[in-house]
Amino acid sequence: MHFMQSLQQAWTGNNSLVCVGLDPEPAKFPAHLKGRADAVFEFCSAIVDATADLVCTYKPQIAHFAALRAEDALERLIAHIHAKHPGVPVILDAKRGDIGSTAQHYVTEAFDRYGADAVTLNPYLGRDSVQPFLDRADKGVILLCHTSNPGAADLQDLDIGGKPLYQHVAQMIARDWNTHGNCALVTGATWPEQLAQVRSLVGDVPLLVPGIGAQGGDVEAVVRNGRTSAGAGLMISSSRAILYAGSGADFAQAARTATIALRDTINRYRQH
Amino acid sequence: MHFMQSLQQAWTGNNSLVCVGLDPEPAKFPAHLKGRADAVFEFCSAIVDATADLVCTYKPQIAHFAALRAEDALERLIAHIHAKHPGVPVILDAKRGDIGSTAQHYVTEAFDRYGADAVTLNPYLGRDSVQPFLDRADKGVILLCHTSNPGAADLQDLDIGGKPLYQHVAQMIARDWNTHGNCALVTGATWPEQLAQVRSLVGDVPLLVPGIGAQGGDVEAVVRNGRTSAGAGLMISSSRAILYAGSGADFAQAARTATIALRDTINRYRQH
């Protein structure tokens, strides 16, 4: 199924805008998993199995797996999500970006090797660097627009003829790059004004919003500023606050409780 | 040894500004390697062993390995270069970029897992996204400035208060980010005027220049526009034209011949 279609169905079916970020850090795993050969897969798949009816998407962050030499666990994790929870699409958070001939290899990595339904990309190299991804019309192409970190301002807020670069990027993508309707944008929760600006510029293009929780973004501001007129359009990402909500044998149950709380907080602000 | 020191020594010792890009594409491998279990390592290491006295650096492009599930071959290839040709530093061409806490995992990937001496990064997320790399003062941090592809103009040439974004990026990095002296910039060979602008803005900061050969960049213009007053400061990258110079059992010798020709063409323009 097309990414955008699965996302729509998961928003509605699970009544949730929560995206759970899968960022394994073995030092934070519960004691009974530490040192086990397949701890990364066991941890992440337990989180998934405990939350799949509460989320609109999963977002494994590839650096966490690459630093651990755990590409194999990442392949199996995404296959597990597809097999057990086929209604929930998977975003590979990779923030790739390279010239066309190389981008083709990153397409293979994200969509063919890992079987992701969508991937995050960096727009700095321009449209032809993104085209091989755009051409996979069934896949989601989620481009960095205004990121959640403090340094986002260094480039993204620079003034381009009266408007900041990130607004130029948002408009260019929504107007020119989104011919297959498979684009989305990353807009950090820590910049609620910019989030409102982006929403006003891009119609119903979905926004992936990291930065609540540990980074300090405010959920109410995110939902009010980022929602579409239908009260959706958002994938609000949380990683650490869900993954490490508990530190004992009941970590997956604690993750479920944290996910329910986040889903409900978000839903409070979706319609009014 | 520090990346910048090894690079200086390789420039001088090998009298070469050539950077060989290691972009394995099994479909182009010579017949006797096709289908062999370790073909990627065998191919790349043969190229390295045939050219190590002719280059200033190697640059494996990680997407080519990731698309093939060949992370293990990449680890062994970089270890092989360090063991057999310790004077030649290795750039991991990964163009990574993420917020600080995730960037730390990419630092681990590039420098600890793969043992690279330098890595290419995307500056769009701003300084704090690059800081964990900058802090590894012995490693090279090579930031995209003006890339070689046609779409480079989409963002990089946008006008910021009278000068294009890529010049702002070049100045910001050379002035503010380069406190440990370990920064370099990517400036594509296909944009010789922009290359000259960057050189005029950044003093002796090294430039990694892709885009000669298959992409059409002109070697004479690159050297004349990009060299420092000492006639160096450049890592001129060539991949396909060297790797696939021959298609038979003598492919490594053909790569050596192509590398000599490129080194000599470059050297013709270094001093006058």
XYZ file of N, CA and C in Angstrom, chain B residues 63-228:
498
model
N 26.923 4.591 0.633
C 25.661 4.108 0.048
C 25.888 2.884 -0.830
N 27.028 2.871 -1.528
C 27.316 1.731 -2.397
C 27.466 0.450 -1.593
N 28.022 0.564 -0.414
C 28.194 -0.610 0.446
C 26.872 -0.976 1.131
N 26.154 0.038 1.588
C 24.896 -0.208 2.306
C 23.865 -0.878 1.400
N 23.823 -0.443 0.135
C 22.850 -1.023 -0.795
C 23.140 -2.500 -1.034
N 24.405 -2.892 -0.828
C 24.825 -4.283 -1.058
C 24.889 -5.084 0.234
N 24.490 -4.482 1.350
C 24.632 -5.145 2.655
C 26.092 -5.477 2.936
N 26.988 -4.586 2.501
C 28.415 -4.907 2.570
C 29.137 -4.050 3.599
N 28.507 -3.791 4.730
C 29.181 -3.026 5.787
C 30.462 -3.727 6.241
N 30.401 -5.041 6.285
C 31.570 -5.799 6.731
C 32.752 -5.588 5.766
N 32.461 -5.595 4.473
C 33.520 -5.361 3.484
C 34.092 -3.948 3.633
N 33.244 -2.993 3.949
C 33.719 -1.616 4.137
C 34.630 -1.517 5.357
N 34.244 -2.163 6.439
C 35.111 -2.166 7.623
C 36.479 -2.746 7.284
N 36.475 -3.887 6.588
C 37.748 -4.544 6.281
C 38.566 -3.757 5.267
N 37.871 -3.074 4.352
C 38.582 -2.271 3.350
C 39.340 -1.125 4.014
N 38.681 -0.423 4.923
C 39.346 0.706 5.587
C 40.486 0.188 6.470
N 40.261 -0.912 7.153
C 41.340 -1.507 7.961
C 42.517 -1.907 7.071
N 42.214 -2.420 5.896
C 43.257 -2.807 4.930
C 44.089 -1.589 4.507
N 43.412 -0.490 4.212
C 44.141 0.728 3.803
C 45.058 1.181 4.940
N 44.517 1.213 6.160
C 45.342 1.651 7.293
C 46.545 0.727 7.487
N 46.326 -0.580 7.329
C 47.411 -1.541 7.594
C 48.477 -1.513 6.501
N 48.039 -1.465 5.250
C 49.003 -1.602 4.144
C 49.524 -0.264 3.635
N 48.729 0.782 3.804
C 49.103 2.079 3.227
C 48.861 3.172 4.263
N 49.566 3.090 5.381
C 49.224 3.959 6.525
C 49.395 5.450 6.240
N 50.057 5.809 5.166
C 50.224 7.231 4.861
C 49.026 7.853 4.177
N 48.048 7.050 3.778
C 46.938 7.588 2.983
C 45.660 7.629 3.823
N 45.172 8.820 4.156
C 43.962 8.904 4.981
C 42.696 8.513 4.202
N 41.679 8.124 4.958
C 40.428 7.635 4.371
C 39.274 8.546 4.786
N 38.552 9.025 3.780
C 37.344 9.831 4.001
C 36.132 8.931 3.828
N 35.292 8.842 4.833
C 34.018 8.130 4.667
C 33.016 9.124 4.075
N 32.607 8.867 2.831
C 31.673 9.778 2.170
C 30.255 9.347 2.543
N 29.695 10.019 3.545
C 28.421 9.593 4.119
C 27.397 10.727 4.129
N 27.863 11.963 4.058
C 26.984 13.146 4.022
C 25.929 13.083 5.115
N 26.333 12.709 6.304
C 25.420 12.606 7.430
C 25.041 13.985 7.952
N 23.981 14.024 8.744
C 23.554 15.264 9.383
C 22.353 14.968 10.259
N 22.469 15.211 11.552
C 21.338 14.993 12.458
C 21.577 15.811 13.718
N 20.553 15.914 14.552
C 20.691 16.694 15.786
C 21.743 16.059 16.692
N 22.252 16.844 17.639
C 23.414 16.460 18.433
C 23.417 15.065 19.007
N 22.322 14.660 19.686
C 22.349 13.359 20.360
C 22.446 12.225 19.343
N 21.860 12.411 18.170
C 21.961 11.391 17.123
C 23.298 11.490 16.400
N 23.768 12.731 16.206
C 25.057 12.927 15.548
C 26.147 12.131 16.264
N 26.022 12.054 17.588
C 27.004 11.290 18.356
C 27.082 9.836 17.883
N 25.953 9.271 17.499
C 25.956 7.892 17.001
C 26.587 7.803 15.611
N 26.413 8.864 14.822
C 27.087 8.885 13.514
C 28.604 9.064 13.677
N 29.006 9.795 14.713
C 30.441 9.897 15.035
C 30.997 8.494 15.312
N 30.255 7.749 16.132
C 30.678 6.378 16.443
C 30.757 5.543 15.173
N 29.747 5.668 14.315
C 29.741 4.906 13.065
C 30.997 5.211 12.239
N 31.242 6.490 11.997
C 32.311 6.876 11.063
C 33.702 6.618 11.633
N 33.913 7.056 12.867
C 35.282 7.085 13.381
C 35.643 5.846 14.204
N 34.663 5.313 14.957
C 34.990 4.186 15.829
C 34.723 2.855 15.129
N 33.544 2.742 14.527
C 33.261 1.490 13.834
C 34.117 1.336 12.576
N 34.066 2.336 11.693
C 34.758 2.197 10.415
C 36.209 2.667 10.470
N 36.563 3.424 11.485
C 37.948 3.885 11.576
C 38.332 4.887 10.501
N 37.352 5.632 9.980
C 37.669 6.644 8.966
C 38.464 7.780 9.598
N 39.253 8.462 8.775
C 40.029 9.621 9.235
C 39.260 10.921 9.061
N 38.234 10.884 8.216
C 37.418 12.075 7.954
C 36.060 11.591 7.475
N 35.081 12.492 7.525
C 33.740 12.130 7.068
C 33.124 13.343 6.377
N 32.285 13.100 5.371
C 31.549 14.209 4.757
C 30.226 14.399 5.500
N 29.841 15.665 5.684
C 28.624 16.012 6.427
C 27.832 17.074 5.682
N 26.552 17.142 5.990
C 25.637 18.125 5.411
C 25.387 19.226 6.450
N 25.563 20.495 6.089
C 25.487 21.566 7.094
C 24.081 22.089 7.384
N 23.042 21.542 6.716
C 21.710 22.163 6.788
C 21.165 22.268 8.215
N 21.554 21.352 9.104
C 21.017 21.393 10.472
C 21.771 22.352 11.389
N 22.858 22.941 10.910
C 23.542 23.947 11.711
C 24.653 23.392 12.587
N 25.319 24.322 13.264
C 26.557 23.992 13.945
C 26.427 22.911 15.013
N 25.387 22.949 15.835
C 25.335 21.954 16.920
C 25.211 20.536 16.389
N 24.713 20.397 15.147
C 24.615 19.061 14.554
C 25.983 18.538 14.120
N 26.930 19.450 13.961
C 28.267 19.107 13.489
C 29.270 19.059 14.649
N 28.891 19.689 15.760
C 29.825 19.842 16.883
C 30.445 18.515 17.367
N 29.651 17.433 17.504
C 30.279 16.185 17.967
C 31.390 15.699 17.030
N 31.293 16.042 15.751
C 32.352 15.693 14.808
C 33.531 16.657 14.959
N 33.225 17.958 15.063
C 34.286 18.971 15.214
C 35.136 18.671 16.442
N 34.477 18.156 17.489
C 35.184 17.888 18.744
C 36.228 16.783 18.613
N 36.109 15.978 17.587
C 37.136 14.963 17.340
C 38.234 15.631 16.511
N 39.067 16.395 17.209
C 39.987 17.300 16.520
C 40.985 16.579 15.621
N 41.213 15.283 15.869
C 42.153 14.539 15.012
C 41.490 14.077 13.717
N 40.179 14.254 13.594
C 39.454 13.766 12.423
C 39.077 14.927 11.507
N 38.943 14.648 10.233
C 38.530 15.672 9.281
C 37.019 15.752 9.183
N 36.505 16.979 9.100
C 35.066 17.234 9.005
C 34.852 17.994 7.694
N 34.299 17.307 6.716
C 34.245 17.845 5.355
C 32.794 18.165 5.021
N 32.487 19.463 4.983
C 31.085 19.900 4.884
C 30.692 20.257 3.462
N 29.502 19.838 3.067
C 28.973 20.214 1.762
C 28.853 21.724 1.686
N 29.353 22.291 0.597
C 29.248 23.741 0.407
C 28.495 23.976 -0.897
N 29.157 23.701 -2.029
C 28.479 23.793 -3.324
C 28.701 22.473 -4.046
N 27.658 21.664 -4.138
C 27.814 20.296 -4.642
C 27.862 20.260 -6.174
N 28.247 19.117 -6.728
C 28.544 19.039 -8.166
C 27.307 18.869 -9.044
N 26.182 18.520 -8.456
C 24.989 18.205 -9.264
C 24.268 19.465 -9.744
N 23.467 19.340 -10.817
C 22.733 20.517 -11.334
C 21.811 21.133 -10.278
N 21.151 20.300 -9.471
C 20.212 20.791 -8.462
C 20.873 21.564 -7.329
N 22.202 21.601 -7.310
C 22.906 22.377 -6.279
C 22.354 23.795 -6.193
N 21.992 24.345 -7.350
C 21.518 25.729 -7.398
C 20.211 25.930 -6.623
N 19.395 24.886 -6.476
C 18.062 25.033 -5.869
C 18.119 25.725 -4.509
N 19.017 25.293 -3.641
C 19.164 25.934 -2.335
C 20.476 26.717 -2.244
N 21.556 26.122 -2.727
C 22.892 26.647 -2.432
C 23.170 27.992 -3.090
N 22.446 28.296 -4.178
C 22.662 29.572 -4.861
C 21.635 30.635 -4.450
N 20.741 30.330 -3.552
C 19.748 31.326 -3.128
C 20.450 32.537 -2.526
N 19.903 33.699 -2.797
C 20.550 34.938 -2.376
C 20.233 35.288 -0.916
N 21.294 35.405 -0.126
C 21.170 35.764 1.293
C 21.797 37.140 1.453
N 20.997 38.160 1.477
C 21.538 39.504 1.696
C 22.691 39.856 0.766
N 22.557 39.542 -0.511
C 23.565 39.955 -1.481
C 24.615 38.915 -1.817
N 24.611 37.798 -1.116
C 25.525 36.727 -1.543
C 24.821 35.376 -1.451
N 25.242 34.433 -2.301
C 24.558 33.139 -2.314
C 24.810 32.327 -1.044
N 23.855 31.477 -0.723
C 23.916 30.661 0.493
C 25.242 29.917 0.628
N 25.747 29.334 -0.470
C 26.969 28.517 -0.336
C 28.140 29.378 0.147
N 28.173 30.665 -0.213
C 29.267 31.531 0.260
C 29.099 31.829 1.746
N 27.859 32.013 2.155
C 27.586 32.203 3.579
C 28.044 30.980 4.366
N 27.709 29.792 3.829
C 28.104 28.540 4.477
C 29.630 28.447 4.542
N 30.293 28.746 3.451
C 31.764 28.660 3.414
C 32.388 29.569 4.465
N 31.876 30.800 4.545
C 32.442 31.753 5.506
C 32.156 31.364 6.950
N 30.928 30.905 7.187
C 30.542 30.512 8.538
C 31.424 29.364 9.032
N 31.662 28.411 8.164
C 32.482 27.256 8.558
C 33.933 27.687 8.774
N 34.485 28.434 7.826
C 35.901 28.814 7.935
C 36.142 29.728 9.129
N 35.152 30.583 9.434
C 35.325 31.603 10.474
C 34.920 31.077 11.853
N 33.762 30.383 11.919
C 33.189 30.037 13.222
C 33.307 28.564 13.611
N 33.214 27.664 12.642
C 33.152 26.238 12.978
C 34.540 25.601 13.031
N 35.526 26.229 12.434
C 36.830 25.586 12.213
C 37.816 25.862 13.346
N 37.338 25.896 14.569
C 38.210 26.277 15.694
C 39.338 25.268 15.921
N 39.113 24.004 15.555
C 40.181 23.009 15.714
C 40.997 22.833 14.430
N 40.673 23.631 13.403
C 41.433 23.512 12.152
C 41.213 22.188 11.434
N 40.081 21.528 11.698
C 39.866 20.210 11.061
C 38.744 20.200 10.023
N 38.340 21.389 9.557
C 37.267 21.453 8.553
C 37.814 21.483 7.125
N 37.032 20.935 6.230
C 37.245 21.067 4.789
C 35.866 21.239 4.156
N 35.830 21.573 2.865
C 34.556 21.838 2.188
C 34.448 21.033 0.904
N 33.220 20.640 0.561
C 32.952 20.009 -0.729
C 32.496 21.076 -1.712
N 33.225 21.187 -2.824
C 32.866 22.148 -3.874
C 33.018 21.423 -5.206
N 31.912 21.297 -5.929
C 31.899 20.477 -7.140
C 32.703 21.063 -8.287
N 33.356 20.183 -9.031
C 34.177 20.576 -10.177
C 33.352 21.176 -11.301
N 32.061 20.884 -11.306
C 31.179 21.346 -12.374
C 30.803 22.818 -12.226
N 31.233 23.453 -11.148
C 30.922 24.864 -10.886
C 32.231 25.622 -10.634
N 33.062 25.797 -11.667
C 34.399 26.376 -11.447
C 34.384 27.801 -10.895
N 33.397 28.613 -11.272
C 33.350 29.988 -10.743
C 33.092 29.966 -9.243
N 32.170 29.091 -8.840
C 31.853 28.985 -7.410
C 33.047 28.446 -6.627
N 33.799 27.562 -7.261
C 35.009 27.025 -6.637
C 36.006 28.160 -6.367
N 36.167 29.039 -7.338
C 37.076 30.182 -7.160
C 36.586 31.097 -6.037
N 35.278 31.313 -5.978
C 34.710 32.143 -4.910
C 35.001 31.535 -3.550
N 34.777 30.218 -3.437
C 35.001 29.557 -2.152
C 36.481 29.683 -1.774
N 37.360 29.406 -2.701
C 38.796 29.510 -2.362
C 39.138 30.915 -1.867
N 38.547 31.927 -2.488
C 38.877 33.301 -2.089
C 38.339 33.628 -0.692
N 37.339 32.866 -0.242
C 36.715 33.159 1.057
C 37.307 32.381 2.227
N 37.969 31.252 1.961
C 38.309 30.346 3.069
C 39.802 30.158 3.279
N 40.634 30.981 2.663
C 42.069 30.816 2.877
C 42.532 29.452 2.400
N 43.286 28.750 3.255
C 43.867 27.471 2.836
C 43.038 26.258 3.245
N 41.794 26.457 3.654
C 40.943 25.312 4.012
C 40.888 24.342 2.821
N 41.147 23.051 3.059
C 41.137 22.094 1.937
C 39.751 21.947 1.310
N 39.748 21.722 0.006
C 38.500 21.514 -0.724
C 38.493 20.108 -1.314
N 37.409 19.398 -1.068
C 37.181 18.093 -1.699
C 36.329 18.350 -2.938
N 36.857 17.978 -4.101
C 36.227 18.367 -5.361
C 35.799 17.134 -6.158
N 34.536 16.763 -6.091
C 34.018 15.704 -6.961
C 33.510 16.320 -8.259
N 33.280 15.488 -9.262
C 32.584 15.975 -10.451
C 33.418 16.096 -11.711
N 34.726 15.723 -11.639
C 35.441 15.617 -12.924
C 35.049 14.271 -13.531
N 35.428 14.063 -14.798
C 35.119 12.772 -15.424
C 33.663 12.666 -15.817
N 32.981 11.611 -15.344
C 31.604 11.325 -15.776
C 30.683 12.536 -15.647
N 30.896 13.371 -14.624
C 30.014 14.519 -14.430
C 30.425 15.754 -15.247
N 31.607 15.708 -15.855
C 31.951 16.753 -16.829
C 32.793 17.918 -16.330
N 33.235 17.904 -15.090
C 34.065 18.996 -14.590
C 35.428 19.041 -15.289
N 35.952 20.235 -15.472
C 37.205 20.428 -16.205
C 38.380 20.524 -15.226
N 39.361 19.658 -15.403
C 40.468 19.567 -14.446
C 41.273 20.870 -14.381
N 41.568 21.450 -15.529
C 42.368 22.673 -15.516
C 41.664 23.777 -14.723
N 40.364 23.960 -14.970
C 39.616 24.998 -14.252
C 39.577 24.719 -12.755
N 39.432 23.455 -12.393
C 39.404 23.091 -10.977
C 40.719 23.474 -10.304
N 41.826 23.091 -10.925
C 43.126 23.327 -10.292
C 43.423 24.826 -10.240
N 43.206 25.521 -11.347
C 43.512 26.962 -11.373
C 42.629 27.731 -10.385
N 41.372 27.336 -10.292
C 40.441 28.080 -9.435
C 40.474 27.643 -7.981
N 40.927 26.414 -7.731
C 40.799 25.886 -6.379
C 42.097 25.767 -5.603
N 43.244 25.854 -6.285
C 44.527 25.643 -5.595
C 44.812 26.763 -4.601
N 45.600 26.408 -3.588
C 46.104 27.422 -2.666
C 47.358 28.049 -3.277
